[in-house]
mmCIF file of C-alpha atoms in Angstrom:
data_model
loop_
_atom_site.group_PDB
_atom_site.id
_atom_site.type_symbol
_atom_site.label_atom_id
_atom_site.label_comp_id
_atom_site.label_asym_id
_atom_site.label_seq_id
_atom_site.Cartn_x
_atom_site.Cartn_y
_atom_site.Cartn_z
ATOM 1 C CA MET A 1481 22.115 14.705 14.144
ATOM 2 C CA ARG A 1482 20.408 17.536 12.294
ATOM 3 C CA GLU A 1483 17.241 19.022 13.759
ATOM 4 C CA LEU A 1484 14.290 17.789 11.730
ATOM 5 C CA LYS A 1485 11.261 19.936 10.987
ATOM 6 C CA TRP A 1486 8.000 18.210 11.887
ATOM 7 C CA ALA A 1487 4.560 19.014 10.483
ATOM 8 C CA THR A 1488 1.332 17.721 11.958
ATOM 9 C CA LEU A 1489 -1.470 16.677 9.629
ATOM 10 C CA GLY A 1490 -4.454 16.867 11.940
ATOM 11 C CA CYS A 1491 -4.690 18.825 15.182
ATOM 12 C CA GLY A 1492 -6.572 16.575 17.583
ATOM 13 C CA VAL A 1493 -5.462 14.913 20.829
ATOM 14 C CA ILE A 1494 -2.414 13.201 19.331
ATOM 15 C CA ALA A 1495 -1.192 16.414 17.686
ATOM 16 C CA ASN A 1496 -1.360 18.130 21.080
ATOM 17 C CA GLN A 1497 0.707 15.331 22.610
ATOM 18 C CA LEU A 1498 3.205 15.551 19.752
ATOM 19 C CA GLU A 1499 3.755 19.280 20.285
ATOM 20 C CA GLN A 1500 4.089 18.764 24.026
ATOM 21 C CA ALA A 1501 6.649 16.008 23.428
ATOM 22 C CA LEU A 1502 8.724 18.306 21.238
ATOM 23 C CA GLU A 1503 8.470 21.112 23.792
ATOM 24 C CA ARG A 1504 9.973 18.853 26.472
ATOM 25 C CA ASN A 1505 13.110 18.877 24.325
ATOM 26 C CA GLY A 1506 13.011 22.635 23.771
ATOM 27 C CA ARG A 1507 11.547 22.374 20.277
ATOM 28 C CA LYS A 1508 8.288 23.072 18.456
ATOM 29 C CA LEU A 1509 6.318 21.773 15.538
ATOM 30 C CA TYR A 1510 7.330 23.574 12.356
ATOM 31 C CA SER A 1511 3.860 23.664 10.791
ATOM 32 C CA VAL A 1512 0.209 22.645 10.965
ATOM 33 C CA ALA A 1513 -2.072 21.221 8.265
ATOM 34 C CA ASN A 1514 -5.740 20.590 8.928
ATOM 35 C CA ARG A 1515 -8.924 20.142 6.900
ATOM 36 C CA THR A 1516 -10.560 22.985 8.818
ATOM 37 C CA HIS A 1517 -8.219 25.953 8.504
ATOM 38 C CA ALA A 1518 -9.656 27.749 11.545
ATOM 39 C CA LYS A 1519 -8.893 24.763 13.777
ATOM 40 C CA GLY A 1520 -5.346 24.699 12.448
ATOM 41 C CA VAL A 1521 -4.952 28.394 13.238
ATOM 42 C CA ALA A 1522 -6.322 27.895 16.774
ATOM 43 C CA PHE A 1523 -3.926 25.006 17.344
ATOM 44 C CA ALA A 1524 -0.958 27.046 16.107
ATOM 45 C CA GLU A 1525 -1.908 30.018 18.283
ATOM 46 C CA LYS A 1526 -2.209 27.755 21.332
ATOM 47 C CA TYR A 1527 1.389 26.613 20.973
ATOM 48 C CA GLY A 1528 2.999 29.518 19.157
ATOM 49 C CA ILE A 1529 3.608 27.576 15.952
ATOM 50 C CA GLY A 1530 4.550 29.873 13.108
ATOM 51 C CA LYS A 1531 3.102 28.190 10.029
ATOM 52 C CA VAL A 1532 -0.434 27.079 9.122
ATOM 53 C CA TYR A 1533 -1.275 26.038 5.562
ATOM 54 C CA ASP A 1534 -4.227 27.577 3.764
ATOM 55 C CA GLU A 1535 -5.007 24.193 2.180
ATOM 56 C CA ILE A 1536 -4.253 20.866 3.831
ATOM 57 C CA ASP A 1537 -2.354 19.562 0.783
ATOM 58 C CA ASP A 1538 0.081 22.497 0.909
ATOM 59 C CA VAL A 1539 2.108 20.646 3.528
ATOM 60 C CA PHE A 1540 3.296 18.157 0.929
ATOM 61 C CA ALA A 1541 4.772 20.867 -1.281
ATOM 62 C CA ASP A 1542 6.642 22.634 1.520
ATOM 63 C CA PRO A 1543 10.366 21.973 0.886
ATOM 64 C CA ASP A 1544 11.244 22.720 4.530
ATOM 65 C CA VAL A 1545 9.146 19.886 5.982
ATOM 66 C CA ASP A 1546 11.179 16.775 6.836
ATOM 67 C CA VAL A 1547 8.629 14.604 8.677
ATOM 68 C CA ILE A 1548 4.830 14.549 8.638
ATOM 69 C CA TYR A 1549 2.856 13.067 11.525
ATOM 70 C CA ILE A 1550 -0.561 11.921 10.245
ATOM 71 C CA SER A 1551 -3.238 11.711 12.954
ATOM 72 C CA THR A 1552 -6.465 11.858 10.917
ATOM 73 C CA PRO A 1553 -9.114 9.040 10.863
ATOM 74 C CA HIS A 1554 -7.987 5.586 9.640
ATOM 75 C CA ASN A 1555 -9.777 5.726 6.324
ATOM 76 C CA THR A 1556 -8.018 8.959 5.296
ATOM 77 C CA HIS A 1557 -4.501 7.647 5.904
ATOM 78 C CA ILE A 1558 -3.773 6.056 2.545
ATOM 79 C CA GLY A 1559 -4.757 9.189 0.617
ATOM 80 C CA PHE A 1560 -2.420 11.337 2.691
ATOM 81 C CA LEU A 1561 0.302 8.690 2.668
ATOM 82 C CA ARG A 1562 0.301 8.631 -1.129
ATOM 83 C CA LYS A 1563 0.810 12.387 -1.279
ATOM 84 C CA ALA A 1564 3.351 12.645 1.541
ATOM 85 C CA LEU A 1565 5.555 9.759 0.414
ATOM 86 C CA ALA A 1566 5.435 10.798 -3.244
ATOM 87 C CA ALA A 1567 6.579 14.255 -2.123
ATOM 88 C CA GLY A 1568 9.622 12.755 -0.429
ATOM 89 C CA LYS A 1569 8.511 13.253 3.174
ATOM 90 C CA HIS A 1570 9.235 10.839 6.004
ATOM 91 C CA VAL A 1571 5.969 9.819 7.657
ATOM 92 C CA LEU A 1572 4.964 8.702 11.137
ATOM 93 C CA CYS A 1573 1.303 7.678 10.870
ATOM 94 C CA GLU A 1574 -1.186 6.997 13.612
ATOM 95 C CA LYS A 1575 -2.496 3.488 14.018
ATOM 96 C CA SER A 1576 -4.045 1.794 12.305
ATOM 97 C CA ILE A 1577 -1.628 2.892 9.627
ATOM 98 C CA THR A 1578 -4.010 1.793 6.832
ATOM 99 C CA LEU A 1579 -7.318 -0.043 6.465
ATOM 100 C CA ASN A 1580 -5.817 -3.241 5.089
ATOM 101 C CA SER A 1581 -2.692 -5.001 3.816
ATOM 102 C CA ASP A 1582 -3.184 -3.879 0.220
ATOM 103 C CA GLU A 1583 -3.011 -0.231 1.255
ATOM 104 C CA LEU A 1584 0.002 -0.841 3.482
ATOM 105 C CA ASP A 1585 1.876 -2.678 0.727
ATOM 106 C CA GLU A 1586 1.232 0.280 -1.568
ATOM 107 C CA ALA A 1587 2.495 2.759 1.035
ATOM 108 C CA ILE A 1588 5.641 0.741 1.740
ATOM 109 C CA ALA A 1589 6.400 0.525 -1.989
ATOM 110 C CA LEU A 1590 5.955 4.301 -2.287
ATOM 111 C CA ALA A 1591 8.306 4.931 0.630
ATOM 112 C CA GLU A 1592 10.949 2.697 -0.911
ATOM 113 C CA ALA A 1593 10.580 4.272 -4.354
ATOM 114 C CA ASN A 1594 10.945 7.781 -2.944
ATOM 115 C CA HIS A 1595 13.755 6.965 -0.489
ATOM 116 C CA VAL A 1596 11.924 7.950 2.680
ATOM 117 C CA LEU A 1597 10.873 6.227 5.889
ATOM 118 C CA LEU A 1598 7.361 5.135 6.821
ATOM 119 C CA ALA A 1599 6.382 4.013 10.315
ATOM 120 C CA GLU A 1600 3.264 3.407 12.366
ATOM 121 C CA ALA A 1601 2.996 5.384 15.598
ATOM 122 C CA MET A 1602 2.575 2.267 17.732
ATOM 123 C CA THR A 1603 3.564 3.585 21.151
ATOM 124 C CA LEU A 1604 4.408 0.273 22.758
ATOM 125 C CA TYR A 1605 7.197 -0.356 20.230
ATOM 126 C CA HIS A 1606 8.963 2.690 21.654
ATOM 127 C CA MET A 1607 8.329 2.357 25.386
ATOM 128 C CA PRO A 1608 11.498 1.571 27.384
ATOM 129 C CA LEU A 1609 9.631 -1.127 29.313
ATOM 130 C CA TYR A 1610 9.560 -3.433 26.298
ATOM 131 C CA ARG A 1611 13.279 -3.119 25.683
ATOM 132 C CA GLU A 1612 13.940 -3.926 29.335
ATOM 133 C CA LEU A 1613 11.663 -6.971 29.145
ATOM 134 C CA ASP A 1614 13.471 -8.068 25.982
ATOM 135 C CA ARG A 1615 16.751 -7.879 27.879
ATOM 136 C CA ILE A 1616 15.386 -10.014 30.709
ATOM 137 C CA ILE A 1617 13.851 -12.570 28.327
ATOM 138 C CA ALA A 1618 17.105 -12.813 26.358
ATOM 139 C CA GLY A 1619 18.851 -13.741 29.622
ATOM 140 C CA GLY A 1620 16.978 -17.047 29.535
ATOM 141 C CA GLU A 1621 15.654 -17.193 33.090
ATOM 142 C CA LEU A 1622 12.028 -17.400 31.937
ATOM 143 C CA GLY A 1623 12.572 -19.934 29.160
ATOM 144 C CA LYS A 1624 10.527 -19.953 25.980
ATOM 145 C CA VAL A 1625 7.238 -18.138 25.373
ATOM 146 C CA LYS A 1626 4.310 -20.555 25.427
ATOM 147 C CA LEU A 1627 1.048 -18.609 25.781
ATOM 148 C CA ILE A 1628 -0.006 -14.962 25.501
ATOM 149 C CA GLN A 1629 -3.266 -13.353 26.606
ATOM 150 C CA MET A 1630 -4.142 -9.771 25.671
ATOM 151 C CA ASN A 1631 -7.253 -7.881 26.777
ATOM 152 C CA PHE A 1632 -8.519 -4.489 25.672
ATOM 153 C CA GLY A 1633 -12.054 -3.377 26.384
ATOM 154 C CA SER A 1634 -13.395 0.169 26.252
ATOM 155 C CA TYR A 1635 -16.883 1.196 27.267
ATOM 156 C CA LYS A 1636 -18.275 3.509 24.614
ATOM 157 C CA GLU A 1637 -21.851 4.752 24.742
ATOM 158 C CA TYR A 1638 -24.042 3.476 21.908
ATOM 159 C CA ASP A 1639 -23.770 6.511 19.679
ATOM 160 C CA MET A 1640 -23.721 5.046 16.199
ATOM 161 C CA ALA A 1641 -22.601 8.348 14.670
ATOM 162 C CA ASN A 1642 -19.479 8.312 16.831
ATOM 163 C CA ARG A 1643 -16.290 7.312 15.008
ATOM 164 C CA PHE A 1644 -15.962 4.156 17.131
ATOM 165 C CA PHE A 1645 -19.114 2.672 15.606
ATOM 166 C CA ASN A 1646 -19.306 4.622 12.360
ATOM 167 C CA ARG A 1647 -18.593 2.446 9.337
ATOM 168 C CA ASN A 1648 -17.945 5.497 7.165
ATOM 169 C CA LEU A 1649 -15.117 6.490 9.526
ATOM 170 C CA ALA A 1650 -13.610 2.977 9.606
ATOM 171 C CA GLY A 1651 -14.981 2.310 13.083
ATOM 172 C CA GLY A 1652 -14.820 -0.956 14.969
ATOM 173 C CA ALA A 1653 -12.775 -2.615 17.685
ATOM 174 C CA MET A 1654 -10.133 -4.194 15.453
ATOM 175 C CA LEU A 1655 -8.608 -1.080 13.914
ATOM 176 C CA ASP A 1656 -9.072 1.084 17.000
ATOM 177 C CA ILE A 1657 -7.945 -1.150 19.875
ATOM 178 C CA GLY A 1658 -7.218 -4.583 18.399
ATOM 179 C CA VAL A 1659 -4.131 -3.169 16.729
ATOM 180 C CA TYR A 1660 -2.601 -2.606 20.184
ATOM 181 C CA ALA A 1661 -3.306 -6.141 21.377
ATOM 182 C CA LEU A 1662 -1.965 -7.749 18.206
ATOM 183 C CA SER A 1663 1.112 -5.521 18.190
ATOM 184 C CA CYS A 1664 1.957 -6.407 21.780
ATOM 185 C CA MET A 1665 1.421 -10.093 21.054
ATOM 186 C CA ARG A 1666 3.677 -9.898 17.989
ATOM 187 C CA TRP A 1667 6.435 -8.267 20.044
ATOM 188 C CA PHE A 1668 6.731 -11.382 22.209
ATOM 189 C CA MET A 1669 6.027 -14.090 19.618
ATOM 190 C CA SER A 1670 9.018 -15.591 17.815
ATOM 191 C CA SER A 1671 7.191 -15.562 14.464
ATOM 192 C CA LYS A 1672 3.974 -14.374 12.850
ATOM 193 C CA PRO A 1673 0.885 -16.527 13.573
ATOM 194 C CA ASP A 1674 -0.188 -18.652 10.622
ATOM 195 C CA ARG A 1675 -3.363 -20.153 12.108
ATOM 196 C CA ILE A 1676 -6.151 -17.858 13.278
ATOM 197 C CA VAL A 1677 -9.719 -18.543 14.389
ATOM 198 C CA SER A 1678 -12.099 -15.888 15.659
ATOM 199 C CA GLN A 1679 -15.620 -14.911 16.593
ATOM 200 C CA VAL A 1680 -17.212 -11.490 16.352
ATOM 201 C CA LYS A 1681 -20.272 -9.581 17.547
ATOM 202 C CA ALA A 1682 -21.255 -6.766 15.213
ATOM 203 C CA ALA A 1683 -22.573 -3.378 16.285
ATOM 204 C CA PRO A 1684 -25.855 -2.203 14.686
ATOM 205 C CA THR A 1685 -23.793 -0.276 12.118
ATOM 206 C CA GLY A 1686 -22.073 -3.466 10.958
ATOM 207 C CA VAL A 1687 -18.618 -2.795 12.408
ATOM 208 C CA ASP A 1688 -17.016 -5.135 14.925
ATOM 209 C CA GLU A 1689 -18.054 -4.303 18.470
ATOM 210 C CA GLN A 1690 -16.672 -7.324 20.302
ATOM 211 C CA ALA A 1691 -14.346 -10.156 19.320
ATOM 212 C CA GLY A 1692 -12.422 -13.172 20.538
ATOM 213 C CA ILE A 1693 -9.351 -14.332 18.604
ATOM 214 C CA LEU A 1694 -7.122 -17.404 18.968
ATOM 215 C CA LEU A 1695 -3.782 -17.427 17.164
ATOM 216 C CA THR A 1696 -0.968 -19.989 16.776
ATOM 217 C CA ASN A 1697 2.397 -19.530 15.080
ATOM 218 C CA PRO A 1698 4.670 -22.122 13.408
ATOM 219 C CA ASP A 1699 6.637 -22.503 16.666
ATOM 220 C CA GLY A 1700 3.512 -23.626 18.535
ATOM 221 C CA GLN A 1701 3.164 -20.419 20.553
ATOM 222 C CA MET A 1702 -0.483 -19.516 21.134
ATOM 223 C CA ALA A 1703 -2.309 -16.302 21.969
ATOM 224 C CA THR A 1704 -5.838 -15.296 22.895
ATOM 225 C CA ILE A 1705 -7.166 -11.788 22.416
ATOM 226 C CA THR A 1706 -10.466 -10.337 23.614
ATOM 227 C CA LEU A 1707 -11.708 -6.950 22.424
ATOM 228 C CA SER A 1708 -14.762 -4.831 23.113
ATOM 229 C CA LEU A 1709 -15.979 -1.310 22.472
ATOM 230 C CA HIS A 1710 -18.952 -1.673 24.847
ATOM 231 C CA ALA A 1711 -17.531 -3.558 27.837
ATOM 232 C CA LYS A 1712 -14.644 -2.352 29.971
ATOM 233 C CA GLN A 1713 -11.618 -4.615 30.399
ATOM 234 C CA PRO A 1714 -8.223 -3.819 31.877
ATOM 235 C CA LYS A 1715 -5.509 -3.208 29.297
ATOM 236 C CA ARG A 1716 -3.517 -6.135 30.601
ATOM 237 C CA GLY A 1717 -1.217 -8.571 28.889
ATOM 238 C CA THR A 1718 0.031 -11.875 30.284
ATOM 239 C CA ILE A 1719 2.953 -13.658 28.649
ATOM 240 C CA ALA A 1720 3.428 -17.218 29.942
ATOM 241 C CA PHE A 1721 6.875 -18.809 29.686
ATOM 242 C CA GLU A 1722 8.220 -22.217 30.630
ATOM 243 C CA ASN A 1723 9.481 -20.892 33.986
ATOM 244 C CA GLY A 1724 6.963 -18.223 34.897
ATOM 245 C CA TYR A 1725 4.885 -15.421 33.499
ATOM 246 C CA VAL A 1726 4.960 -11.670 32.966
ATOM 247 C CA GLU A 1727 2.010 -9.347 33.541
ATOM 248 C CA ILE A 1728 2.073 -5.967 31.807
ATOM 249 C CA TYR A 1729 -0.284 -3.239 32.989
ATOM 250 C CA ASP A 1730 -1.808 -0.677 30.623
ATOM 251 C CA TYR A 1731 0.360 -2.212 27.921
ATOM 252 C CA PRO A 1732 -0.265 0.293 25.057
ATOM 253 C CA ARG A 1733 1.909 2.800 26.934
ATOM 254 C CA GLY A 1734 3.196 0.454 29.582
ATOM 255 C CA GLU A 1735 5.739 1.495 32.183
ATOM 256 C CA ARG A 1736 5.309 -1.361 34.681
ATOM 257 C CA ALA A 1737 5.332 -5.156 34.607
ATOM 258 C CA THR A 1738 5.487 -7.942 37.172
ATOM 259 C CA ILE A 1739 7.433 -11.180 36.770
ATOM 260 C CA HIS A 1740 6.039 -14.260 38.537
ATOM 261 C CA ASP A 1741 7.431 -17.773 38.951
ATOM 262 C CA THR A 1742 5.454 -20.928 38.191
ATOM 263 C CA THR A 1743 3.784 -20.832 41.623
ATOM 264 C CA GLY A 1744 2.483 -17.330 40.939
ATOM 265 C CA ALA A 1745 4.798 -15.689 43.431
ATOM 266 C CA VAL A 1746 6.190 -12.305 42.430
ATOM 267 C CA VAL A 1747 9.858 -12.565 41.506
ATOM 268 C CA ARG A 1748 10.385 -8.913 40.662
ATOM 269 C CA GLU A 1749 8.751 -5.690 39.593
ATOM 270 C CA VAL A 1750 10.012 -4.084 36.394
ATOM 271 C CA GLU A 1751 9.589 -0.365 35.833
ATOM 272 C CA ALA A 1752 11.025 1.543 32.890
ATOM 273 C CA GLY A 1753 10.062 4.732 31.107
ATOM 274 C CA ASP A 1754 7.148 7.059 31.728
ATOM 275 C CA THR A 1755 3.715 6.820 30.140
ATOM 276 C CA ALA A 1756 3.598 10.612 29.892
ATOM 277 C CA ASN A 1757 6.620 10.553 27.566
ATOM 278 C CA ALA A 1758 5.185 8.065 25.059
ATOM 279 C CA LEU A 1759 5.170 10.507 22.142
ATOM 280 C CA ALA A 1760 8.647 11.728 23.036
ATOM 281 C CA TYR A 1761 9.962 8.164 22.734
ATOM 282 C CA GLU A 1762 8.281 7.836 19.336
ATOM 283 C CA VAL A 1763 9.809 11.083 18.104
ATOM 284 C CA ALA A 1764 13.273 10.107 19.346
ATOM 285 C CA ASP A 1765 13.150 6.716 17.633
ATOM 286 C CA MET A 1766 11.829 8.191 14.389
ATOM 287 C CA GLU A 1767 14.592 10.771 14.314
ATOM 288 C CA ALA A 1768 17.271 8.186 15.122
ATOM 289 C CA ALA A 1769 15.904 5.970 12.351
ATOM 290 C CA ILE A 1770 16.009 8.844 9.850
ATOM 291 C CA ALA A 1771 19.631 9.552 10.829
ATOM 292 C CA ALA A 1772 20.560 5.889 10.272
ATOM 293 C CA PHE A 1773 18.619 5.780 7.010
ATOM 294 C CA GLU A 1774 20.332 8.900 5.666
ATOM 295 C CA ALA A 1775 23.722 7.536 6.708
ATOM 296 C CA GLY A 1776 22.990 4.413 4.702
ATOM 297 C CA GLU A 1777 21.764 6.402 1.720
ATOM 298 C CA SER A 1778 24.932 8.516 1.694
ATOM 299 C CA GLY A 1779 27.238 5.544 2.085
ATOM 300 C CA GLU A 1780 28.470 6.671 5.492
ATOM 301 C CA ILE A 1781 27.527 3.231 6.843
ATOM 302 C CA PRO A 1782 26.713 0.003 4.953
ATOM 303 C CA ALA A 1783 23.143 -0.168 3.634
ATOM 304 C CA ASP A 1784 22.382 -3.445 5.451
ATOM 305 C CA GLU A 1785 23.602 -1.979 8.739
ATOM 306 C CA ALA A 1786 21.394 1.075 8.219
ATOM 307 C CA ALA A 1787 18.373 -1.101 7.389
ATOM 308 C CA ALA A 1788 18.884 -3.178 10.541
ATOM 309 C CA LYS A 1789 19.076 -0.046 12.693
ATOM 310 C CA VAL A 1790 15.907 1.372 11.126
ATOM 311 C CA GLU A 1791 13.966 -1.861 11.639
ATOM 312 C CA GLY A 1792 15.182 -2.118 15.231
ATOM 313 C CA LEU A 1793 13.799 1.339 15.926
ATOM 314 C CA LEU A 1794 10.571 1.425 13.902
ATOM 315 C CA HIS A 1795 9.516 -2.250 13.594
ATOM 316 C CA LEU A 1796 7.778 -1.905 10.258
ATOM 317 C CA GLY A 1797 8.020 -5.675 9.901
ATOM 318 C CA TYR A 1798 5.794 -6.118 12.951
ATOM 319 C CA THR A 1799 3.429 -3.463 11.592
ATOM 320 C CA ARG A 1800 3.139 -5.423 8.366
ATOM 321 C CA ASP A 1801 2.502 -8.712 10.207
ATOM 322 C CA VAL A 1802 -0.199 -7.115 12.356
ATOM 323 C CA MET A 1803 -1.910 -5.548 9.351
ATOM 324 C CA ASP A 1804 -1.909 -8.925 7.582
ATOM 325 C CA MET A 1805 -3.574 -10.512 10.623
ATOM 326 C CA MET A 1806 -6.165 -7.751 10.969
ATOM 327 C CA THR A 1807 -7.006 -7.963 7.267
ATOM 328 C CA GLU A 1808 -7.410 -11.738 7.360
ATOM 329 C CA ILE A 1809 -9.611 -11.605 10.444
ATOM 330 C CA ARG A 1810 -11.812 -8.629 9.586
ATOM 331 C CA ARG A 1811 -12.116 -8.866 5.820
ATOM 332 C CA ASP A 1812 -11.601 -12.553 5.081
ATOM 333 C CA GLN A 1813 -13.092 -14.233 8.168
ATOM 334 C CA TRP A 1814 -15.732 -11.744 9.282
ATOM 335 C CA HIS A 1815 -16.485 -10.372 5.797
ATOM 336 C CA MET A 1816 -16.601 -6.881 7.310
ATOM 337 C CA THR A 1817 -15.552 -4.202 4.885
ATOM 338 C CA TYR A 1818 -15.512 -0.430 4.712
ATOM 339 C CA PRO A 1819 -16.876 1.645 1.828
ATOM 340 C CA GLU A 1820 -13.329 2.280 0.575
ATOM 341 C CA GLU A 1821 -12.828 -1.467 0.144
ATOM 342 C CA GLU A 1822 -15.960 -2.085 -1.927
#
């Protein structure tokens, strides 16, 4: 597998974790793009990265860049995605990947037209714990999934200029933390929910501060999700099966789960992966997906085999399902929109 050159677009917390993940494998980011050039320079100096662009858009024209990691605010994603994908760059984009389904459909079409890969940086899709749980579930001992409960509550101070509550920065619980809960739910559901009811409490700025969501799919599996930006909840998921249930702790970057029988007794503890390596798992899967994609493009392996490998690593289908659900709930049910959607 050839060594890919990664560029970061944005140099906040996630960009720091990305560089640290690469360094664990003896590598470095190739380049840095940031709206504020001085911050980009400071980031590059911190890690000894050799290239910082004078203008943020210069990253798209750099022929040496293979993959761009976008970690800017939600409402800037589609603008950068248009430029990166049109320039023929593979993209790993922070969640939420776009504001709504229309934007995501556009980005996917651009990726396909320009023969590159697009993926959302949804950490849980890459954590070894979920693959181990899949293996256990496939063994049949737990039976079929019946009910799922996902909680995610953060306590954020009431600062309405903060990005969490700021409508002009695409704030709100759904895009910031709801995306994790829905993604985890989708991982365990056999199909996308087609019936959704919800309630919401708005923050003074008009974005969603707190919500309760009930979802049912065509197979009769049900899920409940509770979200809050102003009330702490544990990041805990419970998946109830016919023959027991699984509890996952700190599920966005989960490394530990407990399997219980129908009496509630613990059957076994499951541990896999390391939360600290979450970005490293993402990078590894993205690079493996690019290798499979390029093998399919060159004819080295059949195109359908390549596509299956890519989907099994990046789960863009789940990303699309989750974005459809978030759009229906936020825009169609709650009638909450952002300036970019008006």
